Coordinates of C-alpha atoms in Angstrom, one line a residue:
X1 CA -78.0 -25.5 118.4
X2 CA -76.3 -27.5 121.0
X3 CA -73.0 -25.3 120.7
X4 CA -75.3 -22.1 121.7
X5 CA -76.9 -24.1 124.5
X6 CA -72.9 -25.1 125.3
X7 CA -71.8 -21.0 125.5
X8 CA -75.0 -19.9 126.6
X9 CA -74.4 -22.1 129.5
X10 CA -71.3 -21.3 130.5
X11 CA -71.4 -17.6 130.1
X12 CA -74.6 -17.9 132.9
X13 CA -72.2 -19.6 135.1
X14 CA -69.7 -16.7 135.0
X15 CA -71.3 -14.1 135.2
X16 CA -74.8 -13.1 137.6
X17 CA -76.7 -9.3 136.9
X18 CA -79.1 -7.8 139.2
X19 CA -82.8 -7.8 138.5
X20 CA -82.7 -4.0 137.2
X21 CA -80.0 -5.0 134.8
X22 CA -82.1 -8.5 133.6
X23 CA -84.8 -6.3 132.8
X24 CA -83.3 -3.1 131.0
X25 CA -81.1 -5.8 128.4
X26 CA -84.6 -8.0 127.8
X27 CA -85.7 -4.6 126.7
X28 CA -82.8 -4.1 124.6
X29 CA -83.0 -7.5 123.3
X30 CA -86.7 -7.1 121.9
X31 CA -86.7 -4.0 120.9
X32 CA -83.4 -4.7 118.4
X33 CA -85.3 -7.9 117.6
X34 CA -88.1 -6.0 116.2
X35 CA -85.9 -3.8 114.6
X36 CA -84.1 -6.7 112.4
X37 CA -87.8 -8.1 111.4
X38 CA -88.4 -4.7 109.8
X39 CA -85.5 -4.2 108.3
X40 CA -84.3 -7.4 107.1
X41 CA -88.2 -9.1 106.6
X42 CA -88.2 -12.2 105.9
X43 CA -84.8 -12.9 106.1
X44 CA -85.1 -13.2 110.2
X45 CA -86.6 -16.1 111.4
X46 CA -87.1 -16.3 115.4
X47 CA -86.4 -19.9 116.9
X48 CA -87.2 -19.0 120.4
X49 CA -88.8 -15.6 122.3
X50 CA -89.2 -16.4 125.6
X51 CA -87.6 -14.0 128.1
X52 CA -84.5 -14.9 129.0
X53 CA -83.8 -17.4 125.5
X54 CA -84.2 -15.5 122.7
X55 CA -82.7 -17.5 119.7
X56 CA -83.1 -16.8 115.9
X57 CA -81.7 -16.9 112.1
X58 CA -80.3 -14.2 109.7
X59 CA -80.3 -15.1 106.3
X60 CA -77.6 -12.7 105.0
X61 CA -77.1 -12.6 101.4
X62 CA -73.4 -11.2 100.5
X63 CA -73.2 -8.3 97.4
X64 CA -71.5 -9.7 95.0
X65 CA -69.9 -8.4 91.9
X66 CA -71.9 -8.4 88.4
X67 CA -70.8 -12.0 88.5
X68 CA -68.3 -15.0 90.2
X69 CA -67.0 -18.0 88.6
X70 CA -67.2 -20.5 91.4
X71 CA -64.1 -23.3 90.3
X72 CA -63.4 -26.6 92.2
X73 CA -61.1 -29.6 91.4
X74 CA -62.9 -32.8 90.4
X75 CA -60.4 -35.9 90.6
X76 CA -60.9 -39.7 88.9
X77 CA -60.2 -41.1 91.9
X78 CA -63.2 -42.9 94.5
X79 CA -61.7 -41.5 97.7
X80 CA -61.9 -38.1 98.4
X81 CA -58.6 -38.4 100.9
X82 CA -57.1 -39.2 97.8
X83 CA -58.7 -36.0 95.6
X84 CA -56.1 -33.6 98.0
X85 CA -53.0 -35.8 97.3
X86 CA -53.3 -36.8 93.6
X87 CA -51.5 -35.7 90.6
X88 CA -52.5 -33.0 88.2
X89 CA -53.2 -35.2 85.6
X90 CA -55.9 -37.2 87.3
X91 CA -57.8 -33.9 87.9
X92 CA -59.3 -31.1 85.9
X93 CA -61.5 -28.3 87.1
X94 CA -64.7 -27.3 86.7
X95 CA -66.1 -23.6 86.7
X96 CA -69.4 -21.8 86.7
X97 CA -70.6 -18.1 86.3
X98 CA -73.0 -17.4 89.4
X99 CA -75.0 -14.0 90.3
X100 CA -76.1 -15.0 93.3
X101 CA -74.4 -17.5 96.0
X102 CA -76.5 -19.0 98.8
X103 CA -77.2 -16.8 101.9
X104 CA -75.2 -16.7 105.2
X105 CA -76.5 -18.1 108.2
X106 CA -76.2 -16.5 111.3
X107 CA -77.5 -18.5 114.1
X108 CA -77.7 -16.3 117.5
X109 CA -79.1 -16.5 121.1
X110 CA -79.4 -13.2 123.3
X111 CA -77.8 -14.3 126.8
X112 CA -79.5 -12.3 129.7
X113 CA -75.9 -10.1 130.3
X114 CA -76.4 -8.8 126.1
X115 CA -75.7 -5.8 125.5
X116 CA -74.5 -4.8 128.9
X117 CA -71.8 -7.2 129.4
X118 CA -71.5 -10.6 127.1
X119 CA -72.1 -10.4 123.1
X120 CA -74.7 -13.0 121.4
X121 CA -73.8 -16.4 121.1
X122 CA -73.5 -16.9 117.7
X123 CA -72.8 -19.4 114.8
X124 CA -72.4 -19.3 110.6
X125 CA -72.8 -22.0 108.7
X126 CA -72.3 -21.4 104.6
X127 CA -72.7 -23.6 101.5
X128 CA -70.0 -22.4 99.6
X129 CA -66.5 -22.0 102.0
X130 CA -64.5 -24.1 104.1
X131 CA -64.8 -23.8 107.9
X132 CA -61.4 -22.2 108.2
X133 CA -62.2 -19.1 105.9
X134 CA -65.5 -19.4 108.1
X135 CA -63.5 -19.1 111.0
X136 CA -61.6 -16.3 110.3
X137 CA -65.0 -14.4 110.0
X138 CA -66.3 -15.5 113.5
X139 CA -62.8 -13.5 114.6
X140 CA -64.1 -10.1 112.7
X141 CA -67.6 -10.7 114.6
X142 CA -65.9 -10.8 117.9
X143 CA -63.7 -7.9 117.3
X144 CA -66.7 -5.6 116.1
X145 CA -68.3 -6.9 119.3
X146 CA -64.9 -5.5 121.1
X147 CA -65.3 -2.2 119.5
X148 CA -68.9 -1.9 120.3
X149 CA -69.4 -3.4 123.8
X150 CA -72.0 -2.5 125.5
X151 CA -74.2 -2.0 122.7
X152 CA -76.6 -3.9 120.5
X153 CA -74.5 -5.1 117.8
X154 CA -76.3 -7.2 115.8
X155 CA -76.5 -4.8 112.8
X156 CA -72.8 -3.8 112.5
X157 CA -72.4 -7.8 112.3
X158 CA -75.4 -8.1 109.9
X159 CA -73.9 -5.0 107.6
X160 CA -70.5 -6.6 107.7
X161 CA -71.4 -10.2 106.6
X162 CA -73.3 -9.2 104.2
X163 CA -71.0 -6.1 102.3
X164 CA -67.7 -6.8 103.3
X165 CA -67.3 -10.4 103.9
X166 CA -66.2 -11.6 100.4
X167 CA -63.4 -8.7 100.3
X168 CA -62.1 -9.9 103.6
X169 CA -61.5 -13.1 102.7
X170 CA -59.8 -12.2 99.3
X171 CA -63.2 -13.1 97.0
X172 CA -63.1 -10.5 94.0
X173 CA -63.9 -12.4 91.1
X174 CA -63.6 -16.2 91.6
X175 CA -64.1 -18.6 94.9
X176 CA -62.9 -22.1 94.6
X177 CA -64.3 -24.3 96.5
X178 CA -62.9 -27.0 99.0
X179 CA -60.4 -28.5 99.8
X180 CA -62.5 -31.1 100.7
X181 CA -61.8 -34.5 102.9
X182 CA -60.0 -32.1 105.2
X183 CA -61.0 -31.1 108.9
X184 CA -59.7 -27.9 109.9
X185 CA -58.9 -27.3 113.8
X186 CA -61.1 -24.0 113.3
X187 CA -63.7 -22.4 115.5
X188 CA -66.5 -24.1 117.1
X189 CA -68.7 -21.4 115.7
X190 CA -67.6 -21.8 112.0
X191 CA -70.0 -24.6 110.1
X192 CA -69.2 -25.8 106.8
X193 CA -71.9 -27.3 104.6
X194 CA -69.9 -27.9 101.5
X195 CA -69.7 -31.5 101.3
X196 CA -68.3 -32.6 98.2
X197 CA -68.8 -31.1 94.4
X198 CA -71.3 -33.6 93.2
X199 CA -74.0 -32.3 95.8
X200 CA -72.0 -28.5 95.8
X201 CA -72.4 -27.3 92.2
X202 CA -75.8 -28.7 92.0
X203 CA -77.2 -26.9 94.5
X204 CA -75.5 -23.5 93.7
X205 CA -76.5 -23.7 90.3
X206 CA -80.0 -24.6 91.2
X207 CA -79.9 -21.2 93.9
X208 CA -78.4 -19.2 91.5
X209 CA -81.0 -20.5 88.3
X210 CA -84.4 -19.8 90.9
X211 CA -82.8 -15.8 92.3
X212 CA -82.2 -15.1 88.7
X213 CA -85.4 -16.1 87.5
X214 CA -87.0 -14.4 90.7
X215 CA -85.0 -10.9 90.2
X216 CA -86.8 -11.0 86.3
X217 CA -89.9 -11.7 87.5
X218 CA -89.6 -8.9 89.9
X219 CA -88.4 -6.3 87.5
X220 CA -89.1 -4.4 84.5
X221 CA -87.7 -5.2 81.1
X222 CA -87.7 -4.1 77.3
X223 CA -89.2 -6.0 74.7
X224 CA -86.5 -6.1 71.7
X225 CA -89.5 -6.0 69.5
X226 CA -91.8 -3.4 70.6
X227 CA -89.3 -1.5 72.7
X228 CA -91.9 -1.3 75.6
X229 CA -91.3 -2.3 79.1
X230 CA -93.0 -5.1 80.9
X231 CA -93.3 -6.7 84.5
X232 CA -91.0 -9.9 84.4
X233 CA -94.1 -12.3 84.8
X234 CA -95.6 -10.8 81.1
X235 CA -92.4 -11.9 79.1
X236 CA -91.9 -15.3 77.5
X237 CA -87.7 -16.6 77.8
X238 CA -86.4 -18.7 75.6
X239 CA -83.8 -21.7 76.1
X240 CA -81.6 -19.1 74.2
X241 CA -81.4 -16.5 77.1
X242 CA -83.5 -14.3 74.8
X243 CA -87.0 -13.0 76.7
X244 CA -90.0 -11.1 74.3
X245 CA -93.3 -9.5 75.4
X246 CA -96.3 -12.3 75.6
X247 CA -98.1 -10.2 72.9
X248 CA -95.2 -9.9 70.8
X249 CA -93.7 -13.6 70.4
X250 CA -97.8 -14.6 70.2
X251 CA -98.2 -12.1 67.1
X252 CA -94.8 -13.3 65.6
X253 CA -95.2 -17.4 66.0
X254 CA -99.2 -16.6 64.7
X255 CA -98.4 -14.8 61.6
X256 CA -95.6 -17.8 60.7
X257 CA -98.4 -20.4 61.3
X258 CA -100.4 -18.3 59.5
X259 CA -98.1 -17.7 56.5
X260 CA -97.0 -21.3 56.2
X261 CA -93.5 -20.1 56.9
X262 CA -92.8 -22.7 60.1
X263 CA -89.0 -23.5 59.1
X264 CA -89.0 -19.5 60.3
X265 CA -90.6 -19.8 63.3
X266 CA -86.8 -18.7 65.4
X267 CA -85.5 -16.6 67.8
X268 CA -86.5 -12.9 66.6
X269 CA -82.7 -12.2 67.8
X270 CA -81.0 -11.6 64.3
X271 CA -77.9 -12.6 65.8
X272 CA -79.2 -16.0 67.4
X273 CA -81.7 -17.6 65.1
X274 CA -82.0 -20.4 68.1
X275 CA -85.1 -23.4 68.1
X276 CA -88.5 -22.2 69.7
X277 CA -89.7 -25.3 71.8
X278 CA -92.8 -26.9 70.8
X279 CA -94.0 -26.8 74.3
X280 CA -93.7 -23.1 74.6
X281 CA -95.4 -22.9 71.1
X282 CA -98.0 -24.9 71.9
X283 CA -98.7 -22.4 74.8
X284 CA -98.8 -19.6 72.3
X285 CA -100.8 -20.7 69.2
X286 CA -103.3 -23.1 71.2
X287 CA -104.2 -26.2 69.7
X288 CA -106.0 -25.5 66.7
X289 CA -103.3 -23.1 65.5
X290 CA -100.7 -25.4 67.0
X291 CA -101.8 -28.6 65.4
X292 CA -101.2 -26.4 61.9
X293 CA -98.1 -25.8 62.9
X294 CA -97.3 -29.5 63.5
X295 CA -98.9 -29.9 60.2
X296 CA -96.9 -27.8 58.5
X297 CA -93.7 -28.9 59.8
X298 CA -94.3 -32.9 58.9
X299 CA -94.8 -31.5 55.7
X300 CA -91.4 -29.2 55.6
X301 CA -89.4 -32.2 56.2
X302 CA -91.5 -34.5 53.9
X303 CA -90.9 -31.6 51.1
X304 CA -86.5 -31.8 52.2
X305 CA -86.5 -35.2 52.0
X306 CA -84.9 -36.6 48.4
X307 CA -87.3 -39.7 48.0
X308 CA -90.6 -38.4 49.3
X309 CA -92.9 -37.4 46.6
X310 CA -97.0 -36.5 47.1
X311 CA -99.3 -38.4 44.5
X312 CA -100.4 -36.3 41.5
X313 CA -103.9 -38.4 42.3
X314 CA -104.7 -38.0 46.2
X315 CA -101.6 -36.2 46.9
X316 CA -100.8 -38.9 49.5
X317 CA -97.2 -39.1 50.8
X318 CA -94.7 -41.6 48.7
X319 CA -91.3 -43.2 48.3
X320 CA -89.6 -42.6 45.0
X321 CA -87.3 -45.5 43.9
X322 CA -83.9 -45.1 42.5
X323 CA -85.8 -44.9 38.7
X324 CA -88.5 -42.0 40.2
X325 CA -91.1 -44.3 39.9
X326 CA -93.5 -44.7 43.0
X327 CA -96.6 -46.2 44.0
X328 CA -99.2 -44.4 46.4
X329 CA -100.1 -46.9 48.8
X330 CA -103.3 -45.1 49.3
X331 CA -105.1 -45.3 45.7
X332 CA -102.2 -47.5 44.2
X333 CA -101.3 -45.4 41.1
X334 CA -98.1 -45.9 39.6
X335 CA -96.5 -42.5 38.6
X336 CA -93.6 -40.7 37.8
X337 CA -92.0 -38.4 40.3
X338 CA -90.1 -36.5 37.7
X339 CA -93.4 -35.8 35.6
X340 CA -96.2 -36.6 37.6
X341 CA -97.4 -38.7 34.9
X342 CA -98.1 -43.0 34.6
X343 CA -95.3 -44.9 35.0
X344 CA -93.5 -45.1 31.9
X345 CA -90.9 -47.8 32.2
X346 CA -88.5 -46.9 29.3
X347 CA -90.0 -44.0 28.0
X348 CA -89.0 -40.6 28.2
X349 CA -90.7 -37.9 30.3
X350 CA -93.2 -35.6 28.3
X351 CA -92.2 -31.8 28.2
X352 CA -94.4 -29.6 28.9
X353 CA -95.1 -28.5 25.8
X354 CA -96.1 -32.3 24.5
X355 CA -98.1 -32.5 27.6
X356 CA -100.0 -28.7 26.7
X357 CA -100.2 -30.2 23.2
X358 CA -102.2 -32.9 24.3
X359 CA -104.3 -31.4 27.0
X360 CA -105.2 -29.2 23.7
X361 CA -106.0 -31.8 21.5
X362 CA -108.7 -33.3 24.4
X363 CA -109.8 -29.9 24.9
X364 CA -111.0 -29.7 21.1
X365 CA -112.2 -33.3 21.0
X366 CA -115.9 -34.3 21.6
X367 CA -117.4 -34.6 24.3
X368 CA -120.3 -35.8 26.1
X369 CA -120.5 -32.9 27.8
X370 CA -122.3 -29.8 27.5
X371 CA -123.9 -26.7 28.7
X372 CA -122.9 -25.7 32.1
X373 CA -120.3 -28.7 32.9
X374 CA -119.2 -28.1 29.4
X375 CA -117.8 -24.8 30.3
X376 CA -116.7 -25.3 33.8
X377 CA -114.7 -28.3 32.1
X378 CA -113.0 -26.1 29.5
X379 CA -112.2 -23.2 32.0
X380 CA -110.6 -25.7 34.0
X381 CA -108.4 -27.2 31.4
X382 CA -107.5 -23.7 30.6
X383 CA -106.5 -23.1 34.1
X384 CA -104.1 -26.5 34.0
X385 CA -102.6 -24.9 30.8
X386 CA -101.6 -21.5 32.4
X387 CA -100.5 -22.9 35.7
X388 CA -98.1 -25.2 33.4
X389 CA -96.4 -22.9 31.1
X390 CA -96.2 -20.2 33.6
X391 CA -94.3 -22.6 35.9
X392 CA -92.2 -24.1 33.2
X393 CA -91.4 -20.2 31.5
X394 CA -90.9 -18.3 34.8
X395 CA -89.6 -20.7 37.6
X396 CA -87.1 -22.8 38.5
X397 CA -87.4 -26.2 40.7
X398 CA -85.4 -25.7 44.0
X399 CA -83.0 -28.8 44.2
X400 CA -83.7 -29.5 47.7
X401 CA -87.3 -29.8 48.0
X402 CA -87.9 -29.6 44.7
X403 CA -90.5 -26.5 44.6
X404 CA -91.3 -23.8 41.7
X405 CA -89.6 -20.8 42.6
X406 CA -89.5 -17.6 40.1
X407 CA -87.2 -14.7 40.8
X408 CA -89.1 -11.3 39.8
X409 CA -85.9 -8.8 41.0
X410 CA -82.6 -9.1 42.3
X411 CA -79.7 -11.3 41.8
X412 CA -79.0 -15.0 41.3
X413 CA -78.7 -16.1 44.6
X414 CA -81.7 -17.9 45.8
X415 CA -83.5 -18.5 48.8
X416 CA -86.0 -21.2 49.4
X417 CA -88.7 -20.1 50.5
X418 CA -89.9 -23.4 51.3
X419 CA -86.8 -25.4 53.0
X420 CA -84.6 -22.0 53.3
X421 CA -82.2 -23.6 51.5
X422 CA -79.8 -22.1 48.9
X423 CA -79.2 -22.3 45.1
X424 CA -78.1 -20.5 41.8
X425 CA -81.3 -19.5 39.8
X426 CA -79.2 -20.0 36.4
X427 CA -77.3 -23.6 36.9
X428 CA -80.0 -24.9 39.3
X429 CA -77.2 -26.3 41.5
X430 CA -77.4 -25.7 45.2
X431 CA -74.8 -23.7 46.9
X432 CA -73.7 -22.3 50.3
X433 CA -72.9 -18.6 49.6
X434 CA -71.4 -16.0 47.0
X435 CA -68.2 -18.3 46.4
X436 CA -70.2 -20.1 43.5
X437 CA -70.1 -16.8 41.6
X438 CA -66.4 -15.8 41.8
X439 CA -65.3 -18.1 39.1
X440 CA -67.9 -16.8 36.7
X441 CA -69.8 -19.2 35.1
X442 CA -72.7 -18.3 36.4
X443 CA -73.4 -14.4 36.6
X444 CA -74.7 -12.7 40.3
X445 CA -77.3 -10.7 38.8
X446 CA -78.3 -10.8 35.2
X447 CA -77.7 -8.7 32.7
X448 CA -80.2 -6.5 30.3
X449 CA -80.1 -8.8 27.7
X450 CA -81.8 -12.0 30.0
X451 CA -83.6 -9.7 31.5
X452 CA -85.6 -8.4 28.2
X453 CA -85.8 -12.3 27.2
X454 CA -87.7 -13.4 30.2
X455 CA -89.9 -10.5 29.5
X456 CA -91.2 -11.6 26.2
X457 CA -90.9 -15.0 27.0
X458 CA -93.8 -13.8 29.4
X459 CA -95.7 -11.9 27.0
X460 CA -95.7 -14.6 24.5
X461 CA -97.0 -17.2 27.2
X462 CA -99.7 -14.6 27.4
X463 CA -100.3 -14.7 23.8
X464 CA -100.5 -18.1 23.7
X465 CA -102.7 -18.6 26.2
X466 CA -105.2 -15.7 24.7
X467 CA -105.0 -17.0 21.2
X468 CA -105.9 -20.7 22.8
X469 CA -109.2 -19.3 24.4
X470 CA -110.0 -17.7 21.3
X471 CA -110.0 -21.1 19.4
X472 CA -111.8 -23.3 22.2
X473 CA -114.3 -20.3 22.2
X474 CA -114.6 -19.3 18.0
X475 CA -117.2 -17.8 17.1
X476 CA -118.1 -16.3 20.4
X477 CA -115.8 -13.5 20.9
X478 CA -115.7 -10.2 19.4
X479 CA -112.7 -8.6 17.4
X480 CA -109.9 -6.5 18.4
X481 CA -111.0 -3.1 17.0
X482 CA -106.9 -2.1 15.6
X483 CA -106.5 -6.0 14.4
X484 CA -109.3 -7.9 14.1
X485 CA -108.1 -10.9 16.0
X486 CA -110.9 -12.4 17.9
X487 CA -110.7 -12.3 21.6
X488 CA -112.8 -13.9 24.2
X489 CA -113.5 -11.8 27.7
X490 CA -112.7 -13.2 30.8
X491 CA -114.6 -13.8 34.2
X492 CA -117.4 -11.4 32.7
X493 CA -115.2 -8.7 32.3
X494 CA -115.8 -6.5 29.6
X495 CA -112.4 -4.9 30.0
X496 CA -110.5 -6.8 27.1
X497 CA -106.5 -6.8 26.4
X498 CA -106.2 -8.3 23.0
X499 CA -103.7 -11.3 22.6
X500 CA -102.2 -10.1 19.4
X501 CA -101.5 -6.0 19.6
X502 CA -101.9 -5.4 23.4
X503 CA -104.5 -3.1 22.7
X504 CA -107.1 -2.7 25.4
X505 CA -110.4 -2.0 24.1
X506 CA -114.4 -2.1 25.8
X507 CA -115.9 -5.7 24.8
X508 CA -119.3 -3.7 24.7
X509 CA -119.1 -0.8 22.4
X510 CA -115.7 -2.0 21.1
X511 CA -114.0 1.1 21.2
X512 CA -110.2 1.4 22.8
X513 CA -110.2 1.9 26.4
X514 CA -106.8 4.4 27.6
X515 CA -108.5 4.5 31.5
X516 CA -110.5 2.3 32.4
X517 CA -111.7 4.8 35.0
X518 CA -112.7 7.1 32.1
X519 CA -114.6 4.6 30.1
X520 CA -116.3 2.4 32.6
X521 CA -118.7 3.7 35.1
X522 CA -122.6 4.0 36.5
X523 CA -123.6 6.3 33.7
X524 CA -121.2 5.3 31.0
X525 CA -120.1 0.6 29.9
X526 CA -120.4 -1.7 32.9
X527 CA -117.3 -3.4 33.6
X528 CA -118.6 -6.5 34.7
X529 CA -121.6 -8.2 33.0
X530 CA -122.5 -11.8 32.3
X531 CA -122.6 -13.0 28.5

């Protein structure tokens, strides 16, 4: 301010007006004054009104292309005399992609003799340009004020800092910054705040980060989900760049909570698959839903890491030795991680089979048991059977995280769904991609042949399993109308599929069911009934 109070001054001194011509340019003065407030808003800040000292700011903010890359030098060396004068090899440079650069400031006081005779006393000051390039912009303002004089000027000024300044001085695409320990003999008027580039790019980075966030805010966009558009302020951005709808990234983390499927929880971009933060989560599952989520991930990276194994007893967390054997420090069982049996130091692992062959053998033996408990007890045994043989027929143990997987359609290369992670379904092996199938020793999809085995390899687990109720339950079953084999209903239905011939048949009237539709009904066999 002191350089306007300096030219203000001296013009006064010059030059003296007559009262009439005092009065018709503070007219002038105010009434372009008011025009700048409506037009430029905010953006005009008034320092002083008083008749005769009216003084205010412009914040201009120059159109730039789509985007600048702002580069400066940085140099190893302490001194920054030394940064203009040092090889090439002690300095590298450093470049940025900017949308917006921080505004112009145009500092002006009205002297009494504006418009009629003297132009505003003016000053710019700018962040981002050295005070010689600011300098040569002070000379455009003066020779506007030449073309125009006589006239209120302060919008062809405005209009030309703000749309044609950057072209002037050269500024298409890039603006490097500095040099900087160097004081040019400019003009008075020209201020430079560029200082040096440790307190430089921060700030234009931080200016650039707050307009950009303030034009998305301030505008409508497309969700990439639902394709509907938004107000800025309803859209959730991720570190990634990538924004989505509130209601749209809250449906999609939900339903992976929901589903257990956390180590999916990514960017919806198919092309980005970044991290969503956990504090951005948090604010879009709440806490309940949230603390599942956290839940669930402790328990992803237990299940991917080699020596952590759950206790077959409490199903507390473990560490597996070198030999699989582990202890739970909760209940203190000894087990095996490979079977999930007592530690058997020396002894092989039970198969499945030996370990259905026994659970049968208890099943059969007395017991203390009866009635109510009796059954309960023998329908859960049953249960224990299934679950076994179907997962040692059908499935195969991911080598990462070790869970059952079974592949119903499709080819042989799997997918986790637990840990996402790779393998081949016939060697067991983990892999990265197709390359494990060019040599081929193990086959991409199977062929007709496999396929056909894995299908009565199911049907006979099914047979086995009906013809193993039918023993625990002799005697309380009724026969198979085609075979005679006994069969025992299940979960009171009366809708029966015998274990030996596959022939579906009413456990009431024992005759062969083709519909069930057809046969069961209010007027015709109940379906379900107890007994």
């Amino acid at each position: 301010m002191s350089v306007l109070e300096e030219l203000a001054f001296a013009a006064e001194e010059e030059l003296e007006l007559s009262a009439d011509q005092i009065r018709v340019n503070d007219q002038l003065q105010e009434d372009e004054l008011l025009a700048m407030e409506s037009i430029y808003g905010e953006n005009v800040i008034i320092l002083d009104r008083q008749r005769g000292l009216r003084t205010f700011q412009v914040h201009i903010e120059p159109k730039i292309p789509d985007e600048l890359t702002i580069t400066t030098k940085l140099c190893t060396t302490s001194s920054e005399m030394e940064m203009a004068s040092t090889s090439s090899t002690d300095e590298f440079s450093y470049s940025f992609r900017v949308k917006f650069l921080p505004p112009i400031v145009l500092t002006c006081s009205f002297p009494t003799s504006y418009p009629s005779h003297k132009p505003p006393h003016f000053i710019i000051s700018v962040q981002w340009l050295d005070s010689l390039k600011i300098s040569g912009m002070c000379s455009v303002l003066d020779s506007i004020w030449m073309e125009l004089q006589g006239q209120e000027v302060m919008y062809q000024w405005i209009d030309w800092l703000q749309s044609s300044s950057l072209s002037h001085l050269g500024i298409h695409q890039q603006i490097i910054l500095g040099p900087y320990g160097i004081k040019h003999a400019g003009d008075r008027r020209a201020v430079s705040e560029s200082i040096s580039p440790d307190s430089d790019i921060p700030l234009l980075r931080r200016y650039n980060d707050e307009q950009v966030l303030e034009n998305f805010l301030n505008n409508l966009h497309e969700c990439c989900i639902c394709f509907s558009e938004h107000p800025g302020g309803d859209f959730v951005r991720l570190p990634c760049q990538h924004f989505f709808c509130q209601n749209c990234i809250s449906t999609y983390s939900d339903l992976h909570v929901s589903e257990g499927t956390v180590n999916k929880l990514l960017c919806p971009e198919l092309k980005c698959r970044g991290m969503i933060p956990p504090g951005i989560l948090k604010q879009l599952l709440g806490n309940e839903k949230y603390d599942r989520y956290e839940s669930l991930m402790l328990q992803k990276t237990l299940d991917c890491m080699s020596d952590a194994v759950y206790c077959p007893r409490c199903e507390f967390v473990c560490i597996e030795d070198e030999d699989h054997f582990a202890q739970c420090s909760k209940c203190y069982f000894n087990f095996c991680s490979l079977c999930n049996g007592a530690r058997h130091v020396g002894e092989p692992c039970l198969s499945p089979e030996s370990k259905l062959q026994l659970l049968e053998a208890s099943l059969k033996s007395p017991s203390r048991i009866t009635g109510a408990q009796r059954r309960l007890e023998l329908e859960h045994k049953i249960n224990e059977i299934m679950s076994e043989r179907e997962v040692a027929r059908v499935s195969k143990i991911c080598p990462h995280c070790k869970m059952a997987i079974s592949r119903i359609d499709g080819c042989n290369k799997m997918v986790c769904g637990s840990c996402g992670k790779y393998f081949c379904y016939l060697c067991n092996k983990p892999i990265s991609g197709y390359e494990h199938f060019r040599d081929g020793a193990c086959e991409l999809f199977p062929t007709v042949s496999s396929v056909q085995q894995q299908w009565q390899e199911r049907m006979n687990g099914r047979q086995a399993v009906g013809r193993l109720r039918s023993e625990l339950n002799l005697g309380r079953g009724h026969k198979c109308p085609l075979c005679s084999q006994e069969n025992v209903k299940t979960d009171n239905n009366n809708h029966v599929l015998c274990w030996a011939c596959q022939t579906h048949y009413c456990y009431l009237c024992r005759k062969v069911v083709k519909r069930s539709s057809e046969h069961f009904g209010p007027k015709k066999c109940k379906q379900h009934t107890e007994g």
